[in-house]
Amino acid sequence: MQYSQLCEVYEDLEKNPSRLKKTEILSNLLKTLKHEKNKEIIYLIQGKVFPDYCEKEFGISEQLCIKALLKSSGISKDKIVSEWRKIGDLGLVAEHITKNKKQNTLFSHKLITDKVLKNLKTLPELQGKGTVDKKLSLISELLTSASPIEAKYIIRTLLNDLRIGTGPGTIRDSIIDTCFKYKNIKQKKEFIDLIQAAYDRSNDFALIFEKACKGIKSIKSINLTPGHPLKAMLALKAESIKDGFKKVGKPAAFEYKYDGFRMMINKDEQGNIKIFTRRLDDVTNQFPDVVQYVKQHIKAKSFIIDSEAVGFNKKTKKYTPFQGVSQRIKRKHNIQELVKKLPIEVNAFDILYLNGKELTNEPFEKRTKILRKIIINKRYHLKTAHQIITNNEKQAQEFYKQALKDNQEGVMIKNLKDKYQPGARVGHMLKLKPAENELDLVITGGEYGKGKRAGALASFVLSCKDNKTDKFLEIGKASGLKEKEELGLSFIELTKKIKPLITKEHGRKVDIKPKIVVTIRYQNIQRSPTYKSGFALRFPRIIQLRPDRKADDVATLKEINEDYERHELKIRY
Ligand code: AMP
């Protein structure tokens, strides 16, 4: 396929904000791709060249894009930079200068998508001496034969900022419209569930499209594979023990809600161990201690086990809050030093796959029994989550109190009969904790401070996610960070993380790519016309960074609405 054809689709998608229209545009494209062998063009629609589970990044800065533009167009750096300052979007700058470039006659108009995929896929593989030059020549090669609109989207893809507003929901619906026929909403819903389940297992739209082209049976054959990341099942809230029982039935399982981070532990048939976070990042190298514990304390050939890793103080052996161990997730160097300094205990709470067999459709009571059979508990290394199964409210209340005394966040309440639904925030498990005025939100904007804080961002715009359109909507501004490091997070540090993500500056205000997830605590939620979400948080305060979570995981408008209604009703628990 010609890359120009794909770029026309990008343009159409960018121009049409309606999700229905976007689905139609994409389905038309997918129809033409149905018989193409390489379905990876679907990654390009996502602004990527790899499936969603893959962490590889282009590692291309704006500065490198400018160099490549300079090389391919012959236009001076000053001119490119001044245009960029004016327009704020390097993609548009690329389009303009390609239109006016000196070697106007040189466009060959023969850029094909396979070539774009090939060059872009090579970028993350480059390492060592000469990497920058090699990257530069791969990009310039594409830009030299690109038409103006092609140059625009090459640059935007490289900068992870395609701006066509097409989320996973739209891609899923387009695949359905392309590959299946349905008569009514109910039938369509069945296809949505089918494709969504396949996506949650594989995190790979090219694979799903390929299978969907072959039919329903083929889609159903997408199975769990140890070593391949999958989305974790998420929890809903319970308002009290009583409410928990009401929602999941009696008896129910109660487990400590450990204040750590999720770890999906995989061992494949060949004995390879891999650990993924909730963001599907492969963190195996960061956790050699856990790999060791898995070898010693889990007795099975192959498995996928869901767990929470929690930090503890080496001397007092008391559990510590998430913030303490969060550094371990991102650390690439001196790992052993951190293993000693910040030890963790793994608390396994579910099993999805064992010795070649998928267990997700088995009821929780069976899965938890299987899990407890194959794990040899060892405190401060790896063990099963502390659990009781009861129908007695008083006993459950005591257990909840004990969890809080043991420095944990609260309890999880689990339905004994339910299956494990990857990726879904369903009522199969509930969380109950006392500090309910907390939300995970994503930073989408900021404002530089004045005086002493002039170089640093002093306030941060927080956004939730609209579950219907996948857009991020503003809901408040947090500025309560202290200048000095507070919980490992200072203005300066946060500014450092945010600066590369700035997409636009207007005066002291900046727009920020939605990447950094934070947990905030707030006093109250009000309805408000000030923010696009229609709500405003009163006194939101950032309490921690969540490097283990993706922007897609932040609180949805639906959840905010529920929190708002709960506040309105003044239910305290
Ligand atoms: P939240 O992050 O507030 O939505 O709470 C749900 C999270 O609690 C899960 O994603 C897990 O990371 C964590 N968690 C801690 N202990 C457990 C447990 N025993 N069962 C399930 N999830 C747990």
Coordinates of C-alpha atoms and ligand atoms in Angstrom, one line a residue:
M1 CA 0.0 0.0 0.0
Q2 CA 1.2 3.5 -0.8
Y3 CA 1.9 5.6 2.3
S4 CA 0.1 8.5 0.7
Q5 CA -3.1 6.5 0.8
L6 CA -2.7 5.9 4.5
C7 CA -1.9 9.6 5.0
E8 CA -5.2 10.6 3.3
V9 CA -7.0 8.4 5.9
Y10 CA -5.1 10.1 8.7
E11 CA -6.2 13.5 7.3
D12 CA -9.8 12.3 7.2
L13 CA -9.6 11.0 10.7
E14 CA -8.1 14.2 12.0
K15 CA -10.8 16.3 10.4
N16 CA -13.8 14.2 11.7
P17 CA -14.2 14.3 15.4
S18 CA -17.2 12.0 15.5
R19 CA -16.4 8.5 16.6
L20 CA -19.0 7.0 14.2
K21 CA -17.5 8.8 11.2
K22 CA -14.0 7.7 12.3
T23 CA -15.2 4.1 12.5
E24 CA -16.6 4.4 9.0
I25 CA -13.4 5.9 7.6
L26 CA -11.3 3.2 9.2
S27 CA -13.5 0.4 8.1
N28 CA -13.2 1.5 4.5
L29 CA -9.4 1.4 4.9
L30 CA -9.5 -2.0 6.6
K31 CA -11.7 -3.4 3.8
T32 CA -8.8 -2.7 1.4
L33 CA -6.3 -4.3 3.8
K34 CA -8.4 -7.5 4.2
H35 CA -6.4 -9.2 1.5
E36 CA -3.0 -7.7 2.1
K37 CA -0.6 -10.1 3.8
N38 CA 0.9 -7.6 6.1
K39 CA -1.7 -6.4 8.6
E40 CA 0.9 -4.3 10.5
I41 CA -0.5 -1.2 8.9
I42 CA -2.9 -1.2 11.7
Y43 CA 0.0 -0.3 14.1
L44 CA 0.6 2.8 11.9
I45 CA -3.0 3.8 12.5
Q46 CA -2.2 3.6 16.2
G47 CA 0.8 5.8 15.6
K48 CA 3.1 2.8 16.3
V49 CA 5.0 0.1 14.5
F50 CA 4.8 -2.6 17.2
P51 CA 1.8 -4.2 19.0
D52 CA 0.6 -2.6 22.2
Y53 CA 2.3 -5.0 24.5
C54 CA 5.7 -4.1 23.1
E55 CA 7.6 -1.4 24.9
K56 CA 10.1 -0.6 22.2
E57 CA 10.3 3.2 21.6
F58 CA 11.7 5.2 18.7
G59 CA 13.7 7.4 21.1
I60 CA 13.5 10.3 18.7
S61 CA 13.6 13.9 20.1
E62 CA 12.3 17.0 18.4
Q63 CA 15.9 18.1 17.9
L64 CA 16.7 15.0 15.9
C65 CA 13.6 15.5 13.8
I66 CA 14.8 19.0 13.1
K67 CA 18.2 17.7 12.0
A68 CA 16.5 15.2 9.7
L69 CA 14.4 17.9 8.2
L70 CA 17.4 20.0 7.7
K71 CA 19.2 17.2 5.9
S72 CA 16.3 16.3 3.7
S73 CA 15.1 19.8 2.8
G74 CA 18.3 21.9 2.8
I75 CA 16.4 24.6 4.7
S76 CA 18.3 26.3 7.5
K77 CA 17.9 25.2 11.1
D78 CA 17.0 28.7 12.2
K79 CA 14.1 28.8 9.8
I80 CA 12.8 25.4 10.9
V81 CA 13.0 26.3 14.6
S82 CA 11.4 29.7 14.1
E83 CA 8.5 28.1 12.1
W84 CA 8.2 25.5 14.9
R85 CA 8.0 28.2 17.5
K86 CA 5.2 29.9 15.5
I87 CA 3.1 26.8 14.7
G88 CA 3.9 24.6 17.7
D89 CA 3.6 21.3 15.7
L90 CA 6.7 19.9 14.1
G91 CA 4.6 17.8 11.8
L92 CA 3.0 20.8 10.3
V93 CA 6.4 22.5 10.0
A94 CA 7.6 19.4 8.0
E95 CA 4.5 19.7 5.8
H96 CA 5.3 23.4 5.0
I97 CA 8.9 23.0 4.4
T98 CA 8.4 20.0 2.2
K99 CA 6.0 22.0 0.1
N100 CA 8.6 24.8 -0.4
K101 CA 11.8 22.8 -0.4
K102 CA 14.5 23.7 -2.9
Q103 CA 14.7 20.2 -4.4
N104 CA 11.1 20.4 -5.2
T105 CA 11.4 18.0 -8.1
L106 CA 12.8 15.3 -6.0
F107 CA 9.6 13.8 -4.5
S108 CA 9.4 10.4 -5.9
H109 CA 5.9 9.8 -4.5
K110 CA 6.8 6.1 -4.1
L111 CA 6.9 5.8 -0.4
I112 CA 5.1 2.6 0.5
T113 CA 3.9 1.6 4.0
D114 CA 6.2 -1.4 4.1
K115 CA 9.2 0.9 3.7
V116 CA 8.0 3.2 6.4
L117 CA 7.4 0.3 8.8
K118 CA 10.8 -1.1 8.0
N119 CA 12.7 2.1 8.7
L120 CA 10.7 2.9 11.8
K121 CA 11.1 -0.6 13.2
T122 CA 14.8 -0.4 12.9
L123 CA 15.1 2.7 15.1
P124 CA 14.7 1.1 18.5
E125 CA 17.1 -1.7 17.6
L126 CA 20.0 0.7 17.0
Q127 CA 22.6 0.8 19.8
G128 CA 26.1 1.9 20.6
K129 CA 28.4 4.1 18.6
G130 CA 27.0 6.0 15.7
T131 CA 23.4 5.4 16.7
V132 CA 22.3 9.0 16.2
D133 CA 23.8 9.2 12.7
K134 CA 22.1 5.9 11.7
K135 CA 18.8 7.1 13.1
L136 CA 19.2 10.3 11.2
S137 CA 19.8 8.6 7.9
L138 CA 16.8 6.3 8.3
I139 CA 14.5 9.2 9.0
S140 CA 16.0 11.4 6.3
E141 CA 15.7 8.6 3.8
L142 CA 11.9 8.6 4.4
L143 CA 11.6 12.4 4.4
T144 CA 13.5 12.8 1.2
S145 CA 11.0 10.8 -0.8
A146 CA 8.0 12.1 1.2
S147 CA 5.3 14.4 -0.1
P148 CA 4.3 17.2 2.3
I149 CA 1.5 15.3 3.9
E150 CA 3.6 12.2 4.2
A151 CA 6.4 14.3 5.9
K152 CA 3.8 15.6 8.4
Y153 CA 2.7 12.2 9.5
I154 CA 6.2 10.7 9.5
I155 CA 7.3 13.4 12.0
R156 CA 4.2 13.1 14.1
T157 CA 4.6 9.3 14.3
L158 CA 8.2 9.6 15.3
L159 CA 7.2 12.0 18.1
N160 CA 4.4 9.7 19.3
D161 CA 1.8 12.4 18.6
L162 CA -0.3 11.5 15.6
R163 CA -3.2 13.7 16.6
I164 CA -5.9 11.7 14.7
G165 CA -8.0 11.0 17.8
T166 CA -8.4 7.2 17.2
G167 CA -8.4 5.1 20.3
P168 CA -8.6 1.3 20.8
G169 CA -12.4 1.4 20.9
T170 CA -12.6 2.9 17.4
I171 CA -10.2 0.4 16.0
R172 CA -12.1 -2.5 17.6
D173 CA -15.4 -1.3 16.2
S174 CA -13.9 -0.9 12.7
I175 CA -12.6 -4.4 12.7
I176 CA -16.1 -5.6 13.6
D177 CA -17.7 -3.6 10.8
T178 CA -15.1 -4.8 8.3
C179 CA -15.2 -8.5 9.2
F180 CA -18.6 -9.3 10.6
K181 CA -22.3 -8.8 9.8
Y182 CA -24.7 -7.9 12.6
K183 CA -28.4 -7.2 12.5
N184 CA -28.9 -5.3 15.8
I185 CA -27.2 -3.7 18.7
K186 CA -27.3 -7.0 20.7
Q187 CA -25.4 -8.9 18.0
K188 CA -22.9 -6.1 17.7
K189 CA -22.4 -6.2 21.5
E190 CA -21.5 -9.9 21.2
F191 CA -18.9 -9.1 18.6
I192 CA -17.5 -6.2 20.8
D193 CA -17.1 -8.7 23.7
L194 CA -15.5 -11.2 21.4
I195 CA -12.9 -8.8 20.0
Q196 CA -12.3 -7.1 23.3
A197 CA -11.6 -10.4 25.0
A198 CA -9.1 -11.2 22.2
Y199 CA -7.5 -7.8 22.6
D200 CA -7.2 -8.2 26.4
R201 CA -5.5 -11.5 25.8
S202 CA -3.1 -10.5 23.0
N203 CA -2.8 -6.7 23.1
D204 CA -2.1 -6.9 19.4
F205 CA -4.6 -5.4 16.8
A206 CA -2.7 -6.7 13.8
L207 CA -3.1 -10.3 15.1
I208 CA -6.8 -9.7 15.9
F209 CA -7.5 -8.2 12.5
E210 CA -5.7 -11.1 10.8
K211 CA -7.8 -13.7 12.8
A212 CA -11.0 -11.7 12.4
C213 CA -10.5 -11.9 8.6
K214 CA -10.6 -15.6 8.9
G215 CA -13.7 -15.8 11.1
I216 CA -15.1 -16.1 14.6
K217 CA -13.5 -19.5 15.2
S218 CA -10.1 -18.1 14.5
I219 CA -10.6 -15.1 16.8
K220 CA -11.6 -17.5 19.6
S221 CA -8.4 -19.4 19.1
I222 CA -6.4 -16.5 20.6
N223 CA -5.3 -18.0 23.8
L224 CA -3.2 -17.0 26.8
T225 CA 0.4 -17.6 26.3
P226 CA 2.9 -17.4 29.2
G227 CA 5.6 -14.9 28.5
H228 CA 3.2 -12.7 26.5
P229 CA 1.8 -9.8 28.6
L230 CA -1.9 -9.5 29.2
K231 CA -4.1 -7.0 30.8
A232 CA -4.9 -7.5 34.5
M233 CA -8.5 -7.6 35.8
L234 CA -9.4 -4.4 37.6
A235 CA -11.5 -3.7 40.6
L236 CA -14.6 -1.7 41.4
K237 CA -15.3 0.0 44.7
A238 CA -17.2 -1.3 47.7
E239 CA -18.6 1.2 50.1
S240 CA -18.6 -1.0 53.1
I241 CA -18.3 -4.7 54.1
K242 CA -22.1 -4.9 53.9
D243 CA -22.1 -3.4 50.4
G244 CA -19.3 -5.8 49.4
F245 CA -21.4 -8.8 50.4
K246 CA -24.4 -7.3 48.6
K247 CA -22.4 -7.0 45.4
V248 CA -20.5 -10.3 45.3
G249 CA -22.8 -12.5 47.3
K250 CA -22.2 -14.7 50.4
P251 CA -19.8 -16.3 51.2
A252 CA -17.0 -14.1 49.7
A253 CA -13.3 -14.1 49.8
F254 CA -11.6 -11.3 51.7
E255 CA -7.9 -10.6 51.1
Y256 CA -5.5 -7.9 52.2
K257 CA -5.2 -5.1 49.7
Y258 CA -1.4 -4.8 49.7
D259 CA -0.2 -1.3 49.0
G260 CA 2.3 -2.1 46.3
F261 CA 2.3 -2.6 42.6
R262 CA 0.9 -5.3 40.4
M263 CA 3.1 -8.0 39.0
M264 CA 2.0 -10.6 36.4
I265 CA 4.4 -13.5 36.8
N266 CA 4.9 -15.7 33.8
K267 CA 6.7 -19.0 33.4
D268 CA 6.6 -20.6 29.9
E269 CA 6.9 -24.3 29.0
Q270 CA 10.7 -23.9 28.6
G271 CA 11.1 -22.5 32.1
N272 CA 11.6 -18.8 31.1
I273 CA 10.4 -16.4 33.7
K274 CA 9.0 -13.0 32.8
I275 CA 7.4 -10.3 35.0
F276 CA 5.1 -7.6 33.7
T277 CA 3.5 -4.6 35.3
R278 CA 0.0 -3.5 34.9
R279 CA 1.2 -1.3 32.1
L280 CA 2.5 -4.5 30.4
D281 CA 6.1 -3.3 30.8
D282 CA 8.6 -6.2 31.1
V283 CA 10.3 -5.6 34.4
T284 CA 12.0 -9.0 34.7
N285 CA 15.5 -7.5 34.8
Q286 CA 14.6 -5.1 37.6
F287 CA 13.5 -7.9 39.8
P288 CA 16.2 -10.7 40.0
D289 CA 15.0 -11.3 43.6
V290 CA 11.5 -12.2 42.4
V291 CA 12.8 -14.4 39.6
Q292 CA 14.7 -16.3 42.3
Y293 CA 11.7 -16.5 44.6
V294 CA 9.5 -17.8 41.7
K295 CA 12.1 -20.6 41.0
Q296 CA 12.2 -21.5 44.7
H297 CA 8.6 -21.2 45.9
I298 CA 6.3 -22.0 42.9
K299 CA 6.1 -25.6 42.0
A300 CA 4.7 -25.9 38.5
K301 CA 6.0 -26.2 34.9
S302 CA 4.3 -23.2 33.4
F303 CA 1.9 -20.5 34.7
I304 CA 0.6 -17.0 34.7
I305 CA 0.1 -15.7 38.3
D306 CA -1.3 -12.4 39.3
S307 CA 0.2 -10.8 42.3
E308 CA 1.0 -7.6 44.3
A309 CA 4.6 -6.8 45.2
V310 CA 4.8 -4.8 48.5
G311 CA 7.8 -3.2 50.1
F312 CA 8.9 -3.8 53.7
N313 CA 11.4 -2.3 56.0
K314 CA 14.4 -4.5 56.3
K315 CA 14.9 -3.9 60.0
T316 CA 11.4 -3.6 61.4
K317 CA 9.9 -5.9 58.8
K318 CA 6.9 -3.6 58.6
Y319 CA 5.2 -3.1 55.3
T320 CA 5.9 0.3 53.6
P321 CA 3.7 2.3 51.3
F322 CA 4.0 2.0 47.5
Q323 CA 6.0 5.2 47.1
G324 CA 9.0 3.6 48.9
V325 CA 9.4 0.8 46.4
S326 CA 8.3 2.6 43.2
Q327 CA 11.9 3.4 42.3
R328 CA 12.5 -0.3 41.7
I329 CA 10.2 -0.4 38.7
K330 CA 12.2 2.0 36.5
R331 CA 15.7 1.4 37.8
K332 CA 18.0 0.1 35.0
H333 CA 21.4 0.3 36.8
N334 CA 22.8 -0.9 40.1
I335 CA 19.8 -3.1 40.5
Q336 CA 21.4 -5.4 43.1
E337 CA 22.0 -2.3 45.3
L338 CA 18.3 -1.5 45.2
V339 CA 17.3 -5.1 45.7
K340 CA 19.1 -4.9 49.1
K341 CA 17.9 -1.4 50.0
L342 CA 14.3 -1.9 49.0
P343 CA 13.3 -5.5 49.5
I344 CA 9.8 -6.6 48.4
E345 CA 7.5 -9.4 49.2
V346 CA 5.3 -10.9 46.5
N347 CA 1.7 -11.7 47.4
A348 CA 0.1 -14.0 44.8
F349 CA -3.6 -13.7 44.6
D350 CA -4.8 -15.3 41.4
I351 CA -3.8 -17.8 38.7
L352 CA -4.8 -17.6 35.1
Y353 CA -2.9 -20.4 33.5
L354 CA -1.3 -23.6 34.7
N355 CA 0.8 -26.3 32.9
G356 CA -0.7 -25.7 29.4
K357 CA -4.2 -25.0 30.6
E358 CA -6.1 -21.7 30.7
L359 CA -7.9 -21.2 34.0
T360 CA -9.6 -17.8 33.4
N361 CA -13.0 -19.4 33.0
E362 CA -12.8 -21.4 36.2
P363 CA -14.5 -19.9 39.3
F364 CA -12.3 -17.9 41.7
E365 CA -12.8 -20.5 44.5
K366 CA -11.2 -23.1 42.3
R367 CA -8.4 -20.8 41.0
T368 CA -7.4 -19.7 44.5
K369 CA -7.3 -23.4 45.7
I370 CA -5.0 -24.3 42.8
L371 CA -2.8 -21.3 43.5
R372 CA -2.5 -22.2 47.2
K373 CA -1.5 -25.8 46.2
I374 CA 1.5 -24.8 44.0
I375 CA 3.0 -22.0 46.2
I376 CA 5.2 -22.8 49.1
N377 CA 4.7 -19.7 51.3
K378 CA 7.8 -17.9 52.5
R379 CA 7.2 -14.6 54.2
Y380 CA 9.2 -11.6 52.9
H381 CA 9.9 -13.5 49.7
L382 CA 6.8 -14.9 48.0
K383 CA 3.5 -16.1 49.4
T384 CA -0.2 -16.2 48.8
A385 CA -2.3 -13.2 49.8
H386 CA -3.7 -13.3 53.3
Q387 CA -7.3 -14.5 52.8
I388 CA -10.4 -15.5 54.6
I389 CA -13.6 -16.9 53.1
T390 CA -16.6 -16.0 55.2
N391 CA -20.3 -15.1 55.2
N392 CA -20.0 -13.4 58.5
E393 CA -19.9 -9.6 58.5
K394 CA -18.3 -9.3 61.9
Q395 CA -15.5 -11.6 61.0
A396 CA -14.9 -9.7 57.7
Q397 CA -14.9 -6.4 59.6
E398 CA -12.2 -7.7 62.0
F399 CA -10.1 -8.8 59.0
Y400 CA -10.4 -5.4 57.4
K401 CA -9.3 -3.7 60.7
Q402 CA -6.3 -6.1 60.9
A403 CA -5.3 -5.2 57.3
L404 CA -5.2 -1.6 58.2
K405 CA -3.2 -2.3 61.3
D406 CA -0.7 -4.2 59.2
N407 CA -0.1 -1.0 57.2
Q408 CA -2.1 -2.2 54.2
E409 CA -4.6 -0.1 52.2
G410 CA -7.7 -2.1 53.0
V411 CA -9.3 -5.3 51.7
M412 CA -10.3 -6.8 48.4
I413 CA -13.6 -8.6 48.3
K414 CA -14.0 -11.4 45.7
N415 CA -16.9 -13.2 44.3
L416 CA -16.2 -17.0 44.6
K417 CA -18.0 -18.0 41.5
D418 CA -16.7 -15.4 39.0
K419 CA -14.2 -15.9 36.2
Y420 CA -11.1 -13.9 35.6
Q421 CA -11.8 -11.2 33.0
P422 CA -8.5 -9.7 31.7
G423 CA -8.6 -6.0 31.2
A424 CA -12.0 -5.4 32.6
R425 CA -13.1 -3.3 35.5
V426 CA -15.9 -5.6 36.5
G427 CA -17.5 -6.4 39.8
H428 CA -15.7 -9.8 40.1
M429 CA -13.5 -8.2 42.7
L430 CA -14.1 -5.1 44.8
K431 CA -11.7 -2.8 46.8
L432 CA -12.6 -1.4 50.2
K433 CA -10.3 1.2 51.8
P434 CA -10.9 4.1 54.2
A435 CA -9.3 6.9 52.2
E436 CA -11.7 7.0 49.4
N437 CA -11.0 10.5 48.3
E438 CA -8.2 9.4 46.0
L439 CA -8.1 9.1 42.3
D440 CA -5.5 8.3 39.6
L441 CA -5.4 11.1 37.1
V442 CA -3.1 12.1 34.2
I443 CA -1.2 15.3 33.9
T444 CA -2.2 17.1 30.7
G445 CA -1.1 20.7 31.4
G446 CA 0.9 23.0 33.7
E447 CA 1.9 26.5 34.5
Y448 CA 5.4 27.8 35.2
G449 CA 5.8 29.4 38.7
K450 CA 6.9 32.9 39.4
G451 CA 9.9 34.3 41.4
K452 CA 11.9 31.5 43.0
R453 CA 10.0 28.9 41.1
A454 CA 10.3 30.6 37.7
G455 CA 12.0 27.7 35.9
A456 CA 9.8 25.0 37.3
L457 CA 6.2 24.0 36.8
A458 CA 4.3 25.1 39.8
S459 CA 0.8 23.8 39.1
F460 CA -0.4 20.8 37.1
V461 CA -3.6 20.3 35.2
L462 CA -5.2 17.0 36.0
S463 CA -7.4 15.0 33.6
C464 CA -9.7 12.0 33.8
K465 CA -10.7 9.8 30.8
D466 CA -14.0 10.0 29.0
N467 CA -15.0 6.3 28.9
K468 CA -17.1 6.9 25.8
T469 CA -14.7 8.9 23.6
D470 CA -11.3 7.9 25.1
K471 CA -10.5 11.6 25.4
F472 CA -8.8 13.1 28.4
L473 CA -10.9 15.8 30.1
E474 CA -9.6 18.3 32.6
I475 CA -11.0 18.1 36.1
G476 CA -8.7 20.2 38.3
K477 CA -5.4 21.8 39.0
A478 CA -3.0 20.7 41.7
S479 CA -0.4 22.9 43.2
G480 CA 0.1 21.6 46.6
L481 CA 3.6 20.2 46.1
K482 CA 6.3 21.4 48.5
E483 CA 9.5 22.8 47.1
K484 CA 11.5 20.3 48.9
E485 CA 11.2 16.7 48.1
E486 CA 8.0 15.4 49.4
L487 CA 7.3 11.7 49.1
G488 CA 10.2 11.6 46.6
L489 CA 8.4 14.2 44.4
S490 CA 9.4 17.8 44.0
F491 CA 8.4 20.6 41.6
I492 CA 11.9 20.4 40.1
E493 CA 11.7 16.6 39.6
L494 CA 8.3 16.6 38.2
T495 CA 9.2 19.5 35.8
K496 CA 12.2 17.4 34.6
K497 CA 9.9 14.5 33.8
I498 CA 7.4 16.7 32.1
K499 CA 9.5 19.0 30.0
P500 CA 10.1 16.5 27.2
L501 CA 6.3 16.0 27.0
I502 CA 5.4 19.6 26.5
T503 CA 3.5 20.0 23.2
K504 CA 2.6 23.7 23.3
E505 CA 3.5 26.7 25.3
H506 CA 1.2 29.7 25.8
G507 CA 2.7 32.3 28.0
R508 CA 3.5 30.5 31.3
K509 CA 1.0 27.8 30.5
V510 CA 1.9 24.6 28.7
D511 CA 0.0 21.6 27.2
I512 CA 1.5 18.2 28.1
K513 CA 1.2 14.9 26.4
P514 CA -1.0 12.6 28.6
K515 CA 1.7 10.2 29.9
I516 CA 2.3 10.9 33.6
V517 CA -0.1 9.2 36.0
V518 CA -0.4 10.5 39.5
T519 CA -2.5 9.6 42.5
I520 CA -4.2 12.7 44.0
R521 CA -6.2 13.2 47.2
Y522 CA -9.0 15.7 47.1
Q523 CA -11.4 17.2 49.6
N524 CA -14.6 17.2 47.5
I525 CA -16.0 17.0 44.0
Q526 CA -18.3 19.7 42.6
R527 CA -20.1 20.1 39.3
S528 CA -18.4 22.9 37.4
P529 CA -18.4 24.5 33.9
T530 CA -14.7 25.5 34.3
Y531 CA -13.4 22.2 33.2
K532 CA -14.2 20.1 30.2
S533 CA -15.1 17.1 32.4
G534 CA -18.0 19.1 33.9
F535 CA -16.6 18.4 37.4
A536 CA -14.0 20.2 39.5
L537 CA -12.0 18.7 42.4
R538 CA -11.6 20.9 45.4
F539 CA -8.1 21.0 46.8
P540 CA -6.5 18.2 44.9
R541 CA -3.0 17.3 46.0
I542 CA -0.6 15.1 44.2
I543 CA 0.5 12.4 46.6
Q544 CA 2.5 10.1 44.4
L545 CA 3.6 9.3 40.9
R546 CA 2.3 6.0 39.4
P547 CA 5.1 4.9 37.0
D548 CA 3.4 1.5 36.9
R549 CA 0.2 2.8 35.3
K550 CA -0.7 4.1 31.9
A551 CA -2.9 7.1 31.0
D552 CA -5.5 4.7 29.8
D553 CA -5.9 3.4 33.4
V554 CA -6.8 6.7 35.0
A555 CA -10.2 7.3 36.6
T556 CA -13.1 7.5 34.1
L557 CA -15.8 10.1 33.9
K558 CA -18.2 7.4 35.0
E559 CA -16.2 6.7 38.2
I560 CA -15.9 10.4 38.9
N561 CA -19.7 10.7 38.6
E562 CA -20.1 7.8 41.0
D563 CA -17.7 9.5 43.5
Y564 CA -19.5 12.7 43.0
E565 CA -22.9 11.1 43.8
R566 CA -21.4 9.4 46.8
H567 CA -20.2 12.7 48.1
E568 CA -23.5 14.2 47.5
L569 CA -25.2 11.5 49.5
K570 CA -22.6 12.1 52.2
I571 CA -22.0 8.4 52.7
R572 CA -19.0 8.0 55.0
Y573 CA -17.3 4.8 55.4
Ligands
AMP1 P1 -6.8 0.2 42.9 O1 -5.4 0.3 42.4 O2 -7.1 1.2 44.0 O3 -7.8 0.2 41.7 O4 -7.0 -1.2 43.6 C1 -6.8 -2.4 42.9 C2 -5.4 -2.9 42.9 O5 -5.1 -3.4 44.2 C3 -5.1 -4.0 42.0 O6 -4.9 -3.6 40.7 C4 -3.8 -4.6 42.6 O7 -2.7 -4.0 42.1 C5 -3.9 -4.3 44.1 N1 -4.1 -5.4 45.0 C6 -3.5 -5.5 46.2 N2 -3.8 -6.6 46.9 C7 -4.6 -7.3 46.1 C8 -5.3 -8.5 46.2 N3 -5.2 -9.3 47.3 N4 -6.1 -8.9 45.2 C9 -6.3 -8.1 44.0 N5 -5.6 -7.0 43.9 C10 -4.8 -6.5 44.9

